[in-house]
Coordinates of C-alpha atoms and ligand atoms in Angstrom, one line a residue:
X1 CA -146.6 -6.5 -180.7
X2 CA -143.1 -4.9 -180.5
X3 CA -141.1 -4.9 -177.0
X4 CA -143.0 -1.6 -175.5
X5 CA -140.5 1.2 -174.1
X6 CA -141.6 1.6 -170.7
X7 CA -142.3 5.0 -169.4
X8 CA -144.0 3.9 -166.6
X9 CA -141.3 1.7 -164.5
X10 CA -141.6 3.2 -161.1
X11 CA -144.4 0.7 -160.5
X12 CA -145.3 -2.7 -162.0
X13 CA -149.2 -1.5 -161.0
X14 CA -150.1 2.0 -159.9
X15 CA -150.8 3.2 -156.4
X16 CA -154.9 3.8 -156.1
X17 CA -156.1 7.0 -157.2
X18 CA -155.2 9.6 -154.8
X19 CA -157.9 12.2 -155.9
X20 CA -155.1 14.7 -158.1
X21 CA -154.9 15.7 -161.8
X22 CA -152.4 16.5 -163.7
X23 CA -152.3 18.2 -167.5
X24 CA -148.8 17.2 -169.4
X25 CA -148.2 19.7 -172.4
X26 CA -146.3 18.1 -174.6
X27 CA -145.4 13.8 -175.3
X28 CA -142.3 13.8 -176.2
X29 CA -139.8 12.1 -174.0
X30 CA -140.0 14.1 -171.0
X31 CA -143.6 14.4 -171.2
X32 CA -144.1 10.2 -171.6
X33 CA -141.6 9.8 -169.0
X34 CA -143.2 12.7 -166.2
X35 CA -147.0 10.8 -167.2
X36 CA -145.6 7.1 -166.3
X37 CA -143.7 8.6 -163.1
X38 CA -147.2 10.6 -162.0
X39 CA -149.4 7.6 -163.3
X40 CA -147.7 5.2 -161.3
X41 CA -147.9 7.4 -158.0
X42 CA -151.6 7.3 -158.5
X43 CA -152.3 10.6 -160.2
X44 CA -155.0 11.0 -163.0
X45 CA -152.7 11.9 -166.3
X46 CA -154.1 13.6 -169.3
X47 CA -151.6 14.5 -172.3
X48 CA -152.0 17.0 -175.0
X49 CA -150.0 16.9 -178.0
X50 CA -150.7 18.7 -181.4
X51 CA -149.4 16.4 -183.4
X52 CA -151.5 13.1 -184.6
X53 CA -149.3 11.1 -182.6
X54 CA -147.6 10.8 -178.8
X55 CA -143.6 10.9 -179.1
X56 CA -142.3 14.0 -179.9
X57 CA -138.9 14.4 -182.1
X58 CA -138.5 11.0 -181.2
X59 CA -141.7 9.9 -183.6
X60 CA -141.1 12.9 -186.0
X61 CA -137.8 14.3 -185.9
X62 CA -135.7 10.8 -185.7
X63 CA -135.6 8.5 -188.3
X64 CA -137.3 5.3 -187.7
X65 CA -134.1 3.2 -188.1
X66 CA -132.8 4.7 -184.7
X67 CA -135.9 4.3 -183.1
X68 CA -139.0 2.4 -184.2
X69 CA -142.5 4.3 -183.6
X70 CA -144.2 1.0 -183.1
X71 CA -142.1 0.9 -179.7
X72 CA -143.1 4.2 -178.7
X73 CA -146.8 3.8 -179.2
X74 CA -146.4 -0.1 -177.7
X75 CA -145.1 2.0 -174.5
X76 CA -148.1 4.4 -174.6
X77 CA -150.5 2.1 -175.2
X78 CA -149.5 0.0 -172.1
X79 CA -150.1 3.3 -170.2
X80 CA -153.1 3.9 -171.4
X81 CA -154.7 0.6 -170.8
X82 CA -152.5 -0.6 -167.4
X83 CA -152.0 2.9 -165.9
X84 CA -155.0 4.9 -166.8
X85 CA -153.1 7.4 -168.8
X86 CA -155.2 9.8 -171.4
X87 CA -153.7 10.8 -174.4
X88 CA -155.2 13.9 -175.9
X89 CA -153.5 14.5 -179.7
X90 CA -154.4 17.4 -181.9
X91 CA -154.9 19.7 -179.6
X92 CA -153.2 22.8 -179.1
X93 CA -152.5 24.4 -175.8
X94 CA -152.2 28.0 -176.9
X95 CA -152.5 31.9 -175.4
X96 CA -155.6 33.6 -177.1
X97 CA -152.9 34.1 -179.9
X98 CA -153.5 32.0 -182.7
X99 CA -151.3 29.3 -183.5
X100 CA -148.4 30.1 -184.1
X101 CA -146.1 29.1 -187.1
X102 CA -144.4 26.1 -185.7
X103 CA -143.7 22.8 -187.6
X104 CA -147.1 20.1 -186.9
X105 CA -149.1 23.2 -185.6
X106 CA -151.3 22.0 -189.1
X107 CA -152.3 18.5 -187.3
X108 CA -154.3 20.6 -184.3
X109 CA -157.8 20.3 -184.6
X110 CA -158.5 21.6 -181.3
X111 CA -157.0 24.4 -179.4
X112 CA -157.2 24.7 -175.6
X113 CA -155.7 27.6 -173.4
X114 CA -153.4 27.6 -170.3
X115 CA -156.5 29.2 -168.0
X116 CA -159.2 26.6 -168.6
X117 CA -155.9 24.0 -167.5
X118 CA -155.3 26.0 -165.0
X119 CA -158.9 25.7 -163.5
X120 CA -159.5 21.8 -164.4
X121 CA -156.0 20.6 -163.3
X122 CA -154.4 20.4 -160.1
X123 CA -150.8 21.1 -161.9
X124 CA -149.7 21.6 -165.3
X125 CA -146.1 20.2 -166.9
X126 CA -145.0 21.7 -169.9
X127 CA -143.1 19.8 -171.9
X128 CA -143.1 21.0 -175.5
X129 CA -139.9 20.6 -176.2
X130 CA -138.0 23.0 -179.2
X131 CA -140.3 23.2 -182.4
X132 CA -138.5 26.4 -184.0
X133 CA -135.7 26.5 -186.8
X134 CA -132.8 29.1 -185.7
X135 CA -131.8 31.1 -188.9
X136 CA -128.6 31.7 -190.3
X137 CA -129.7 35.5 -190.7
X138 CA -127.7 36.0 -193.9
X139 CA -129.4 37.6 -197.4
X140 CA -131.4 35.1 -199.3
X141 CA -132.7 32.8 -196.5
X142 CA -136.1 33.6 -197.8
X143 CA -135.6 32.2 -201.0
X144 CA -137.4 29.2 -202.7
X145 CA -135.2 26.2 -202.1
X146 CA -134.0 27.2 -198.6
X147 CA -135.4 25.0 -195.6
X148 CA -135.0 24.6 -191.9
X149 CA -133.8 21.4 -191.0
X150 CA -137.3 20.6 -188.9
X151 CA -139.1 22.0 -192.0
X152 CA -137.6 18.9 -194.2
X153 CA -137.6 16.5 -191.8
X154 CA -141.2 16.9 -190.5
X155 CA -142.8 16.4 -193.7
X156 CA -140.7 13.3 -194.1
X157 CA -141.6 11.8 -190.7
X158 CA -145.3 12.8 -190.7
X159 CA -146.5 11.5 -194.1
X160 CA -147.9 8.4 -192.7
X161 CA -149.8 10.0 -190.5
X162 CA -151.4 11.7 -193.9
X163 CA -152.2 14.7 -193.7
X164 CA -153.3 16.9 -196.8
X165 CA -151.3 19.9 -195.9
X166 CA -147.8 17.7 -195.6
X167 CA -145.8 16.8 -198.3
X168 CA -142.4 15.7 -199.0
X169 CA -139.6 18.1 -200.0
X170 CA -138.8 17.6 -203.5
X171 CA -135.1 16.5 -203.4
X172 CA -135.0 14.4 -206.8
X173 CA -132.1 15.2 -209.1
X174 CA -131.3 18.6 -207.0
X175 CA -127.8 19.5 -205.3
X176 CA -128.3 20.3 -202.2
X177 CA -126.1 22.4 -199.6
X178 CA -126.8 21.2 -195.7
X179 CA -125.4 24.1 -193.0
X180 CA -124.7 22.3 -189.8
X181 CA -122.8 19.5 -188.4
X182 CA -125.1 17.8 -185.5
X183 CA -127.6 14.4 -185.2
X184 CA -130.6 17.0 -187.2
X185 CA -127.8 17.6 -190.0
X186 CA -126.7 14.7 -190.5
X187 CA -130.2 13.0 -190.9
X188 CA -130.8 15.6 -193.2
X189 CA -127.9 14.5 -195.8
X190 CA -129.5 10.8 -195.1
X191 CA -133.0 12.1 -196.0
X192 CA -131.6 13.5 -199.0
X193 CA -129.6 11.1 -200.5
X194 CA -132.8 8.5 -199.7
X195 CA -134.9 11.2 -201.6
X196 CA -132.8 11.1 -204.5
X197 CA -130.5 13.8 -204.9
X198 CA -128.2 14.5 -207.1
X199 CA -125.3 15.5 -205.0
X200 CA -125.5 16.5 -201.6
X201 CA -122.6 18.8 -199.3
X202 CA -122.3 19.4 -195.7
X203 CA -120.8 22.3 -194.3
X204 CA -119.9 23.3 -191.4
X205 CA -117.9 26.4 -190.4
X206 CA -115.4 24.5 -187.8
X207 CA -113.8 21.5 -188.6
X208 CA -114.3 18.0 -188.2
X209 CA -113.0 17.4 -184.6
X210 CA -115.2 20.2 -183.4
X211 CA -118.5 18.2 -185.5
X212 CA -121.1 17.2 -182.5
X213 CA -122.1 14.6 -184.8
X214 CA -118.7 13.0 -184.6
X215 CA -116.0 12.1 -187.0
X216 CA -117.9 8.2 -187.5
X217 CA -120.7 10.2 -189.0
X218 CA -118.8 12.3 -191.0
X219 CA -116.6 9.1 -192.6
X220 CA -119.9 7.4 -193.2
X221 CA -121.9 10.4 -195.2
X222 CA -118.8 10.9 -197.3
X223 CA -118.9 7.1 -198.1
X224 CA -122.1 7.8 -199.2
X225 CA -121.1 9.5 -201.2
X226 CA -121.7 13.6 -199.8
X227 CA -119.1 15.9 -199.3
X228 CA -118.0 17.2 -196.2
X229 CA -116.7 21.3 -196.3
X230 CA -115.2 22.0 -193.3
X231 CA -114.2 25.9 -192.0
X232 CA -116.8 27.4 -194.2
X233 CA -119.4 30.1 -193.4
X234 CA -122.6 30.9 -195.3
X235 CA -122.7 34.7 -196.8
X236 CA -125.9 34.7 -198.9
X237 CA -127.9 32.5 -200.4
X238 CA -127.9 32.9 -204.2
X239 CA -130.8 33.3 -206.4
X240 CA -133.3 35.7 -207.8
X241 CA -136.5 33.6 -206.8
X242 CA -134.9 30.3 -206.1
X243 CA -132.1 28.8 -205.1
X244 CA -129.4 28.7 -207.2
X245 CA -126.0 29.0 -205.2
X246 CA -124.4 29.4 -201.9
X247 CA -122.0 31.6 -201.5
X248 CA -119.4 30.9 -198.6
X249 CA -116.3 32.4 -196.9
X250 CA -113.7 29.5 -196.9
X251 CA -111.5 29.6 -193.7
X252 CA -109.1 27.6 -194.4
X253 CA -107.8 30.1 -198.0
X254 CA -109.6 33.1 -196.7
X255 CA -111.7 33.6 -199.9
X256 CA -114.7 33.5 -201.0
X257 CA -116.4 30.3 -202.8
X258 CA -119.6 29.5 -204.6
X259 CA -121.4 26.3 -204.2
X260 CA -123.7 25.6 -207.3
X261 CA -126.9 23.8 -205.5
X262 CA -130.9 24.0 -205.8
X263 CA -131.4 23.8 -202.2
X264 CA -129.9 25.0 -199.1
X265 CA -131.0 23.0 -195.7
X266 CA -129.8 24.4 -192.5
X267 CA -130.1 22.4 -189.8
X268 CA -128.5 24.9 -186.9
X269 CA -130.7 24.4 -184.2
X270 CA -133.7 24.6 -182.7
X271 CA -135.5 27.5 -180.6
X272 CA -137.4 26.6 -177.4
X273 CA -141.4 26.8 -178.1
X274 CA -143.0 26.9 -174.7
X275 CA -147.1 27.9 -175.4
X276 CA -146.7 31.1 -174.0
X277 CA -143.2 33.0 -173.4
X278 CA -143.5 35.9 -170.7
X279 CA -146.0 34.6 -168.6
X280 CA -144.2 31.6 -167.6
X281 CA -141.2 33.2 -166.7
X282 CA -139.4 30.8 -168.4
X283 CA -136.2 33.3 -169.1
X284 CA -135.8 33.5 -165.2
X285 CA -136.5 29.6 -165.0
X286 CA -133.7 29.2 -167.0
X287 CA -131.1 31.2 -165.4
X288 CA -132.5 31.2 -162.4
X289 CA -132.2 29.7 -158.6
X290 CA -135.8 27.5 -158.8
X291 CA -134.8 25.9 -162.1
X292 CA -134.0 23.0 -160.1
X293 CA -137.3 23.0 -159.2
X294 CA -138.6 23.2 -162.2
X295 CA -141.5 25.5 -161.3
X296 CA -142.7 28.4 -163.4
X297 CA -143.7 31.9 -162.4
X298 CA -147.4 30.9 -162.1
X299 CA -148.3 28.5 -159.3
X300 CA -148.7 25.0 -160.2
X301 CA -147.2 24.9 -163.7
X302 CA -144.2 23.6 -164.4
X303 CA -141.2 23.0 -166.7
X304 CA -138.9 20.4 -168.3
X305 CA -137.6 18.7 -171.6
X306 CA -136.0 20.7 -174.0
X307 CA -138.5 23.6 -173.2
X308 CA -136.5 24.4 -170.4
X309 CA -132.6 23.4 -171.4
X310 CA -132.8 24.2 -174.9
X311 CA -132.1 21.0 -177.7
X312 CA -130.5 18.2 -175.7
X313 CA -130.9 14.5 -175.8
X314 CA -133.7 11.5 -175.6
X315 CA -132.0 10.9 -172.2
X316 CA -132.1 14.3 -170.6
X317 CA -135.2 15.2 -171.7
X318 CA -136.4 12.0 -169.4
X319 CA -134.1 13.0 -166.9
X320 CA -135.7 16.2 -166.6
X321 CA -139.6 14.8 -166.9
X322 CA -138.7 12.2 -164.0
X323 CA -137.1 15.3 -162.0
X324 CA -140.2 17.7 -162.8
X325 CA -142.6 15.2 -161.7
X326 CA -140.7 14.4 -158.3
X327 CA -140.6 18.3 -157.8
X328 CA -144.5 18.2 -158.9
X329 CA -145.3 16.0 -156.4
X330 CA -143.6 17.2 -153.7
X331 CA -144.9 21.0 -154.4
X332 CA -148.7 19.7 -154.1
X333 CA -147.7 17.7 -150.8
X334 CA -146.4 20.8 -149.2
X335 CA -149.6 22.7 -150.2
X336 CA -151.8 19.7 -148.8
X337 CA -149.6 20.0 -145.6
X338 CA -150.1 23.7 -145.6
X339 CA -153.8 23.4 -145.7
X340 CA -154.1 21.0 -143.1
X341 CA -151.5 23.1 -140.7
X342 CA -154.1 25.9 -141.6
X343 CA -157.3 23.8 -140.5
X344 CA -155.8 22.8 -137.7
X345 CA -154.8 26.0 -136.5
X346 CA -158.5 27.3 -136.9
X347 CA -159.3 24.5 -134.7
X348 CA -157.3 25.2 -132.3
X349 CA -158.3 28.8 -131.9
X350 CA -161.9 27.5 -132.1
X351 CA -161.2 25.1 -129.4
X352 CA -159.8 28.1 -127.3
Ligands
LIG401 C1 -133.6 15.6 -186.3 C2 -133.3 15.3 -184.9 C3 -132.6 14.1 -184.6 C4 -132.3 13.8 -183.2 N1 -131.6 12.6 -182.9 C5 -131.4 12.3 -181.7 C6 -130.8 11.1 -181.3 O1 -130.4 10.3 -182.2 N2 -130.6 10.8 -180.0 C7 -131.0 11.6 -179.0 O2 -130.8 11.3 -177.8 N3 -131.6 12.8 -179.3 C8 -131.8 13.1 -180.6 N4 -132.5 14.3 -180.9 C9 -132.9 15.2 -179.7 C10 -134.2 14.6 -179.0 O3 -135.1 14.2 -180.0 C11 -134.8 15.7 -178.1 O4 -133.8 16.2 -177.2 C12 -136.0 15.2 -177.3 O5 -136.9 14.6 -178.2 C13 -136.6 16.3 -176.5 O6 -137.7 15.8 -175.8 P1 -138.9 16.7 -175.2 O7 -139.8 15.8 -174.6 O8 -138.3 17.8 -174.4 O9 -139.5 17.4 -176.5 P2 -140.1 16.9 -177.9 O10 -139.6 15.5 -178.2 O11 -139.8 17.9 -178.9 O12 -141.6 16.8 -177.7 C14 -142.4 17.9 -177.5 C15 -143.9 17.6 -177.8 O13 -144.7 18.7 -177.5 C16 -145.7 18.9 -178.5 N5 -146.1 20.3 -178.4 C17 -145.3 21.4 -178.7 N6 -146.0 22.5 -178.5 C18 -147.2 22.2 -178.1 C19 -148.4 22.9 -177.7 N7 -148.4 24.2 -177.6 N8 -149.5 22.2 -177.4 C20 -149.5 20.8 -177.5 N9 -148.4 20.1 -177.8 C21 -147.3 20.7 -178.1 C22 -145.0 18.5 -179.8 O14 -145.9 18.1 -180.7 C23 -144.1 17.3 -179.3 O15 -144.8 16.1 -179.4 C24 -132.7 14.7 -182.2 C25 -133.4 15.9 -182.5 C26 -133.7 16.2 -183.8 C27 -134.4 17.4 -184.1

C-alpha cells in the first residue's frame, strides 16, 4: 500500500464517541483535513462529495506526478477503517435548484439538500472548494475550440474513474493558445503537449517576473518546446463556428496580432462554488468580522477551503479545515454550556 497522507494526526486513536455529528460538504483538502481533526476528537464524520472519489483538485485538478491519488485514498481509507470516518461520494448537496453546471456535477447520482443536513447533523462544514471557470468576457468565448482550464483538465483526470459522459479533449495535431500564467495554466500546456499537440503558446498579459507560476516553469515549458507570449491581451476569439485564431493586443509594440490556433484554453481562475450563495452569507463571511470564525449566517454551518478565500493552495485550504473544525468545536461547546447554564437556572428557580 502506498505511504497514506495522514489527515487524521491530532490523535494516534480517537477519543470515544462523544454523542455529536457532523456533515463535511466537500473532500478536498480542507474537508479531509477538518474530518481527521473532528474524527479524532470523537465526533461521528460523514462526507459528501459529488465526484466518484474523495480528494478534491488534488485527485482531479493536479496531475498525478505532483501528487499520487493512491496516497490520498491510502489516507482516507485509514480514516475510514481506524477513525470511523464515512465517506458519502456522488452525492450532491444542492438548494431545490437543480444541479448546477459545474465541472464533475455529471458523477452525482444522488442529490441531498442543506435542510435535511440541517435536521440530521449537529453542524455542517462546507468545504467545496472553487468548481467554476472565470471568463475572459471577450467576443468568441463561446466558440467551438475554446475551454476553461477546469473544463480540460477534469476530463483528463476523471477518465479512470470512467464515466460515459467524460471524455478527453481532442488536442492531437491542433495549435493551441493557453491564456494565463499560474499552476492550472501551466498544467494545461503539460496536458497538451502529453495529448499531442501540434504547437502549443502561453500567454499572458504581464510579463514573466509578474507569472505566479514562476520563471522555473516558464524556462521549462519553453524547453518543451511551447512558447511563452508575454504582455499580451486576448480581444476576440476568431472563428465563425470554431476556433480558428486569437486575436491579441501586444503590449510590448502596441498593436494588434493574430495567433493562428484550433483551440484557445484559458486557465484564469476559478469562481467560488459554495451549494447555495445568499443564504449562507458567504459575501459577508468573506469580508466580514466572523470570518475568523468561520461561521455562516445560518447557525451551525460553517465555512472553509477555497469556498471561503477564493483559489489558494493544498496548504491553506488545510489550514483553514483545521481552523474551521477548532472553531466548530468550540461553537457546539459553548451551546452545550449554554444549555446546561439554562437547566440549571430552572433549577434553581424551582428549588426557590
Ligand atoms: C489545475 C490546478 C492545479 C493546482 N496545483 C496546485 C499545486 O501544485 N499545489 C497547491 O498547493 N495547490 C494547487 N492547486 C490549488 C489546490 O488544489 C486548491 O487550493 C485546493 O485543492 C483547495 O482545497 P478545497 O478543499 O478548498 O477544495 P477542493 O480541492 O476544490 O475540493 C472541493 C470538493 O468539494 C466537492 N464539491 C463541490 N461542490 C459540492 C457539492 N455541492 N456537493 C458535494 N460535493 C461538492 C468537489 O467535488 C471537491 O471534491 C491547483 C489547483 C488547480 C485547479
Amino acid at each position: 500500500m502506498s505511504n497514506p497522507m495522514n489527515f487524521a494526526f491530532l490523535r494516534k486513536e480517537a477519543l470515544p464517541p462523544n454523542g455529536r455529528k457532523v456533515a463535511i460538504i466537500g473532500a478536498g483538502p480542507s474537508g479531509l483535513a477538518a474530518s481527521g481533526y473532528l474524527a479524532c476528537l470523537g465526533y461521528e464524520v460523514v462526507v459528501y462529495d459529488k465526484l466518484p472519489q474523495p480528494g478534491g483538485l488534488m485527485v482531479f485538478g493536479i496531475p498525478k506526478k505532483r501528487i499520487p491519488p493512491e496516497r490520498i485514498q491510502a489516507g482516507v481509507k485509514r480514516m475510514e477503517r481506524q477513525f470511523g470516518v464515512l465517506f458519502r461520494t456522488k452525492t450532491k448537496i444542492c438548494c431545490s435548484a437543480p444541479l448546477h453546471e459545474e465541472e464533475g456535477d455529471h458523477f452525482s447520482c444522488d442529490i441531498r439538500g442543506l435542510g435535511e443536513l440541517v435536521r440530521e447533523y449537529d453542524a455542517i462544514m462546507i468545504c467545496t472548494g472553487s468548481w467554476k471557470s472565470r471568463k475572459l468576457g471577450i467576443p468568441g468565448e463561446k466558440l467551438k475550440g475554446v475551454h476553461s482550464g477546469l473544463e480540460f483538465l477534469f476530463p483528463i483526470r476523471a477518465a479512470r474513474y470512467a464515466s460515459p459522459n467524460v471524455s478527453m479533449p481532442a488536442v492531437q495535431g491542433k495549435r493551441v493558445a493557453v491564456v494565463g500564467a499560474g499552476h492550472s495554466a501551466v498544467d494545461v500546456v503539460d496536458s497538451a503537449h502529453a495529448l499531442g499537440a501540434e504547437k502549443v503558446y502561453m500567454i499572458y498579459r504581464r510579463t514573466v517576473r509578474e507569472a505566479p507560476c514562476g520563471s522555473y516553469e516558464i524556462d521549462r515549458i519553453e524547453e518543451m518546446g511551447a512558447t511563452w507570449l508575454e504582455r499580451r491581451t486576448p480581444l476576440s476569439v476568431m472563428g465563425d463556428d470554431s476556433v480558428v485564431g486569437l486575436e491579441l493586443a501586444n503590449g510590448v509594440t502596441g498593436e494588434t496580432e493574430t495567433l493562428d490556433v484550433d483551440m484557445v484554453v484559458t486557465a484564469i481562475g476559478e469562481i467560488p462554488t459554495p451549494p447555495f450563495q445568499q443564504e449562507l452569507g458567504l459575501e459577508n463571511v468573506r469580508k466580514g468580522e466572523v470570518r475568523w470564525l468561520h461561521m455562516t449566517s445560518i447557525d451551525n454551518v460553517f465555512v472553509a477551503g477555497d469556498v471561503l478565500t477564493g483559489p489558494s493552495k493544498i496548504g491553506k485550504a488545510i489550514y483553514s479545515g483545521l481552523r474551521a473544525s477548532r472553531s466548530l468545536t468550540n461553537w457546539l461547546d459553548l451551546k452545550a454550556q449554554d444549555r446546561e447554564d439554562e437547566y440549571n437556572y430552572d433549577e434553581d428557580k424551582i428549588d426557590r
